[in-house]
CSV table of C-alpha atoms in Angstrom, one decimal:
chain,number,residue,atom,x,y,z
A,272,MET,CA,-0.1,0.0,0.1
A,273,ALA,CA,1.3,3.5,-0.9
A,274,ASN,CA,2.4,5.7,2.0
A,275,ALA,CA,-0.5,8.1,1.3
A,276,GLY,CA,-2.9,5.2,1.7
A,277,ILE,CA,-1.3,4.0,4.9
A,278,GLU,CA,-1.3,7.5,6.3
A,279,VAL,CA,-5.1,8.1,5.6
A,280,ILE,CA,-5.9,4.8,7.4
A,281,SER,CA,-3.8,5.6,10.4
A,282,THR,CA,-5.2,9.2,10.5
A,283,LEU,CA,-8.7,7.9,10.5
A,284,ARG,CA,-7.9,5.2,13.3
A,285,GLN,CA,-6.3,8.1,15.3
A,286,MET,CA,-9.6,10.1,14.9
A,287,ILE,CA,-11.7,7.3,16.1
A,288,VAL,CA,-9.4,6.5,19.0
A,289,SER,CA,-9.4,10.2,20.1
A,290,GLY,CA,-13.1,10.5,19.8
A,291,GLU,CA,-12.8,13.1,17.0
A,292,MET,CA,-15.0,10.7,15.0
A,293,ALA,CA,-17.5,9.7,17.7
A,294,PRO,CA,-19.3,6.5,17.9
A,295,GLY,CA,-22.5,6.5,15.7
A,296,GLU,CA,-21.1,9.2,13.4
A,297,ARG,CA,-22.0,8.8,9.8
A,298,LEU,CA,-19.1,8.7,7.4
A,299,ALA,CA,-19.1,9.3,3.7
A,300,GLU,CA,-16.3,9.4,1.0
A,301,ILE,CA,-16.7,13.0,-0.2
A,302,PRO,CA,-16.8,15.0,3.1
A,303,THR,CA,-14.3,12.7,4.7
A,304,ALA,CA,-12.0,13.3,1.6
A,305,GLU,CA,-12.5,17.0,2.0
A,306,ARG,CA,-11.9,16.8,5.6
A,307,LEU,CA,-8.4,15.2,5.1
A,308,GLY,CA,-7.6,17.0,2.0
A,309,VAL,CA,-7.2,13.9,-0.1
A,310,SER,CA,-8.9,12.3,-3.1
A,311,ARG,CA,-11.7,9.8,-2.7
A,312,THR,CA,-9.6,6.8,-3.7
A,313,PRO,CA,-7.6,6.5,-0.5
A,314,ILE,CA,-10.7,7.2,1.5
A,315,ARG,CA,-12.5,4.4,-0.1
A,316,ILE,CA,-9.6,2.0,0.5
A,317,ALA,CA,-9.4,3.2,4.1
A,318,PHE,CA,-13.1,2.6,4.8
A,319,ARG,CA,-13.0,-0.9,3.6
A,320,ALA,CA,-9.8,-1.6,5.7
A,321,LEU,CA,-11.4,0.0,8.8
A,322,GLU,CA,-14.7,-2.1,8.2
A,323,GLN,CA,-12.5,-5.2,8.1
A,324,GLU,CA,-10.8,-4.2,11.5
A,325,GLY,CA,-14.3,-3.7,13.2
A,326,LEU,CA,-13.9,0.2,13.6
A,327,ILE,CA,-16.8,1.1,11.3
A,328,SER,CA,-19.7,-0.7,9.8
A,329,LYS,CA,-21.3,-0.4,6.4
A,330,LEU,CA,-24.8,1.2,6.3
A,331,PRO,CA,-27.6,0.1,3.9
A,332,GLY,CA,-27.0,1.9,0.5
A,333,ARG,CA,-24.0,4.2,0.9
A,334,GLY,CA,-21.7,5.3,3.8
A,335,TYR,CA,-20.4,4.0,7.0
A,336,ARG,CA,-21.0,4.6,10.7
A,337,VAL,CA,-18.2,4.7,13.5
A,338,ARG,CA,-18.8,1.7,15.7
A,339,GLN,CA,-18.9,1.9,19.6
A,340,ILE,CA,-15.5,0.5,20.8
A,341,THR,CA,-14.9,-0.4,24.4
A,342,ALA,CA,-11.6,-0.8,26.4
A,343,GLU,CA,-12.6,-4.4,27.2
A,344,SER,CA,-13.2,-5.4,23.7
A,345,VAL,CA,-9.8,-3.9,22.6
A,346,ALA,CA,-7.9,-5.6,25.5
A,347,GLY,CA,-9.5,-8.9,24.9
A,348,ALA,CA,-8.6,-8.9,21.3
A,349,ILE,CA,-5.1,-7.8,21.8
A,350,ALA,CA,-4.7,-10.6,24.6
A,351,VAL,CA,-5.8,-13.2,22.2
A,352,ARG,CA,-3.4,-11.9,19.6
A,353,GLY,CA,-0.5,-11.9,22.2
A,354,VAL,CA,-1.2,-15.6,22.9
A,355,LEU,CA,-1.3,-16.6,19.4
A,356,GLU,CA,1.9,-14.6,18.3
A,357,GLY,CA,3.7,-15.9,21.4
A,358,LEU,CA,3.0,-19.4,20.3
A,359,ALA,CA,4.2,-18.6,16.8
A,360,ALA,CA,7.5,-17.3,18.2
A,361,ARG,CA,7.9,-20.3,20.6
A,362,GLN,CA,7.3,-22.7,17.7
A,363,ALA,CA,9.7,-20.7,15.4
A,364,ALA,CA,12.3,-21.0,18.0
A,365,GLU,CA,11.8,-24.8,18.6
A,366,LYS,CA,11.8,-25.5,14.8
A,367,GLY,CA,14.6,-23.0,14.0
A,368,LEU,CA,14.7,-20.4,11.3
A,369,SER,CA,15.6,-21.0,7.6
A,370,GLU,CA,18.3,-18.8,6.1
A,371,THR,CA,15.7,-16.9,4.1
A,372,GLN,CA,13.7,-16.3,7.2
A,373,LEU,CA,16.6,-15.1,9.3
A,374,ALA,CA,17.8,-12.9,6.5
A,375,GLY,CA,14.4,-11.4,6.3
A,376,LEU,CA,14.0,-10.7,10.0
A,377,GLN,CA,17.6,-9.3,10.0
A,378,GLN,CA,16.7,-6.9,7.2
A,379,CYS,CA,13.6,-5.7,9.2
A,380,LEU,CA,15.8,-5.0,12.1
A,381,SER,CA,18.5,-3.2,10.1
A,382,ILE,CA,15.8,-0.9,8.5
A,383,GLY,CA,14.3,-0.3,11.9
A,384,ASP,CA,17.7,0.6,13.4
A,385,ALA,CA,18.3,3.1,10.5
A,386,ILE,CA,14.9,4.7,11.2
A,387,PHE,CA,15.5,5.4,14.8
A,388,SER,CA,19.3,6.0,14.8
A,389,LYS,CA,18.6,9.7,13.9
A,390,GLY,CA,17.0,10.3,17.4
A,391,TYR,CA,13.8,11.3,15.7
A,392,VAL,CA,11.1,10.1,13.2
A,393,THR,CA,9.4,11.7,10.3
A,394,ARG,CA,6.1,10.8,8.7
A,395,ASP,CA,7.9,8.8,6.0
A,396,ASP,CA,9.8,6.8,8.8
A,397,LEU,CA,6.6,5.8,10.4
A,398,ASN,CA,5.1,4.8,7.1
A,399,LEU,CA,8.3,2.7,6.4
A,400,TYR,CA,8.1,1.2,10.0
A,401,HIS,CA,4.4,0.2,9.4
A,402,GLU,CA,5.6,-1.8,6.4
A,403,ILE,CA,8.5,-3.6,8.1
A,404,ASN,CA,6.6,-4.3,11.1
A,405,GLN,CA,4.0,-6.2,9.2
A,406,GLN,CA,6.8,-8.1,7.4
A,407,PHE,CA,8.4,-8.8,10.7
A,408,HIS,CA,5.3,-10.4,12.2
A,409,GLU,CA,4.5,-12.3,9.1
A,410,LEU,CA,8.0,-13.8,9.0
A,411,ILE,CA,7.7,-15.1,12.5
A,412,LEU,CA,4.2,-16.5,11.7
A,413,GLU,CA,5.7,-18.3,8.7
A,414,ALA,CA,8.6,-19.7,10.8
A,415,SER,CA,6.1,-21.2,13.2
A,416,ASP,CA,4.9,-23.5,10.3
A,417,ASN,CA,1.6,-23.7,12.0
A,418,PRO,CA,-1.4,-22.9,9.7
A,419,ALA,CA,-3.8,-23.1,12.7
A,420,ILE,CA,-2.2,-19.9,14.2
A,421,ALA,CA,-2.5,-18.1,11.0
A,422,SER,CA,-6.2,-19.0,10.6
A,423,SER,CA,-6.9,-18.0,14.2
A,424,LEU,CA,-5.2,-14.6,13.8
A,425,GLN,CA,-7.2,-14.0,10.7
A,426,ARG,CA,-10.5,-14.4,12.5
A,427,ASN,CA,-9.2,-12.4,15.4
A,428,GLU,CA,-8.1,-9.5,13.0
A,429,HIS,CA,-11.7,-8.4,12.5
A,430,LEU,CA,-11.8,-7.2,16.0
A,431,PRO,CA,-10.8,-3.5,16.8
A,432,PHE,CA,-7.0,-3.1,16.9
A,433,ALA,CA,-6.3,-6.8,16.9
A,434,SER,CA,-4.4,-6.9,13.6
A,435,VAL,CA,-0.7,-6.1,13.6
A,436,SER,CA,-1.3,-3.8,10.7
A,437,SER,CA,-3.8,-1.6,12.6
A,438,LEU,CA,-1.3,0.9,13.9
A,439,THR,CA,-2.2,4.6,14.6
A,440,PHE,CA,0.4,7.5,14.3
A,441,ASN,CA,-0.1,10.7,16.1
A,442,PHE,CA,1.8,13.1,13.8
A,443,GLU,CA,1.4,15.9,16.3
A,444,GLN,CA,3.3,14.0,18.9
A,445,MET,CA,6.4,12.8,17.0
A,446,GLU,CA,8.7,12.6,20.1
A,447,GLN,CA,6.2,10.4,21.7
A,448,GLU,CA,5.9,8.2,18.5
A,449,PHE,CA,9.7,8.1,18.3
A,450,ARG,CA,9.9,6.7,21.9
A,451,ARG,CA,7.0,4.2,21.3
A,452,PHE,CA,8.2,2.7,18.1
A,453,ASN,CA,11.8,2.7,19.0
A,454,PHE,CA,11.0,0.6,22.0
A,455,ALA,CA,8.9,-1.7,19.7
A,456,ASN,CA,12.0,-2.1,17.5
A,457,MET,CA,14.1,-3.1,20.5
A,458,GLN,CA,11.6,-5.7,21.3
A,459,HIS,CA,11.9,-7.0,17.8
A,460,HIS,CA,15.6,-7.4,18.5
A,461,THR,CA,15.1,-9.4,21.6
A,462,VAL,CA,12.5,-11.8,20.1
A,463,VAL,CA,14.8,-12.6,17.2
A,464,ASP,CA,17.7,-13.1,19.6
A,465,ALA,CA,15.5,-15.6,21.6
A,466,ILE,CA,14.4,-17.3,18.5
A,467,VAL,CA,18.0,-17.6,17.2
A,468,ARG,CA,19.1,-19.1,20.5
A,469,ARG,CA,16.2,-21.7,20.3
A,470,GLN,CA,14.7,-20.2,23.6
A,471,GLY,CA,11.1,-20.9,23.0
A,472,ALA,CA,9.8,-19.9,26.4
A,473,ARG,CA,11.6,-16.5,26.3
A,474,ALA,CA,10.6,-15.8,22.6
A,475,GLU,CA,6.9,-16.5,23.6
A,476,ALA,CA,7.1,-14.1,26.6
A,477,ILE,CA,8.6,-11.4,24.6
A,478,MET,CA,6.2,-11.7,21.8
A,479,ARG,CA,3.3,-11.7,24.2
A,480,GLU,CA,4.6,-8.6,25.8
A,481,HIS,CA,5.2,-7.0,22.5
A,482,ALA,CA,1.5,-7.4,21.7
A,483,ASN,CA,0.6,-5.9,25.1
A,484,VAL,CA,2.2,-2.6,24.1
A,485,THR,CA,-0.9,-2.0,22.0
A,486,LEU,CA,-3.0,-2.0,25.1
A,487,ASN,CA,-2.5,1.6,25.4
A,488,TYR,CA,-5.4,1.9,22.9
A,489,ALA,CA,-7.6,0.3,25.5
A,490,GLU,CA,-6.4,2.8,28.2
A,491,VAL,CA,-7.3,5.7,25.7
A,492,PHE,CA,-10.9,4.3,25.3
A,493,ALA,CA,-11.1,4.1,29.1
A,494,GLU,CA,-10.1,7.7,29.5
A,495,ASP,CA,-12.4,8.8,26.6
A,496,SER,CA,-15.5,7.3,28.4
A,497,ARG,CA,-14.9,9.5,31.5
A,498,PRO,CA,-16.9,12.8,31.8
A,499,GLY,CA,-15.1,15.9,30.3
A,500,SER,CA,-12.9,13.8,28.0
A,501,LYS,CA,-12.3,14.7,24.4
A,502,ALA,CA,-14.4,11.9,23.1
A,503,GLN,CA,-17.2,12.7,25.4
A,504,SER,CA,-17.3,16.4,24.4
A,505,THR,CA,-17.5,15.5,20.7
A,506,ARG,CA,-20.5,13.2,21.2
């Protein structure tokens, strides 16, 4: 997916997380495109992706509606993802990596290191990280050689923020985003180290913790449900 498309999807996710797009709000292509200053094509693609992620629902005829999302639903979906990806990392460590899989993981780490070595991140950096992050997780899933894990993850991905691809970027808080994703990149290093050393239990624990980083989304939803929050004020 082109960087522009990734950025539009991430922006819309962030608007839903923050409450700027409130539960029940109707969404249509033209006004949303005008709101973001983009063409209708990336909006159309974004709506389809967000529907698959369980963040919006299709209305009869045309248009979508923002779904009600709770902290509990997000936390539950992420917990399931952590268990599944943890199992994938354990089995990858037990089976061992092929040369191609190891090279792919090392390439993801190298690109991530180059992104964060500057001490700051740009929009392009975050879009690139989105791509390598997805590749990284796909490689570990492939290395587990367990189709049942992939099948279970696909079913879980229809829940809000359960997919590894459903990252949000806050482009107004770039220092925060640097710290957040630099930490995630360091976790990538430690899980690869555990897999290479054939330390299955360690690899599983790190991968589960890596998924739990996403639980800050659940905390945001919990905060937004309190009186006086931004989300409350926009409803």
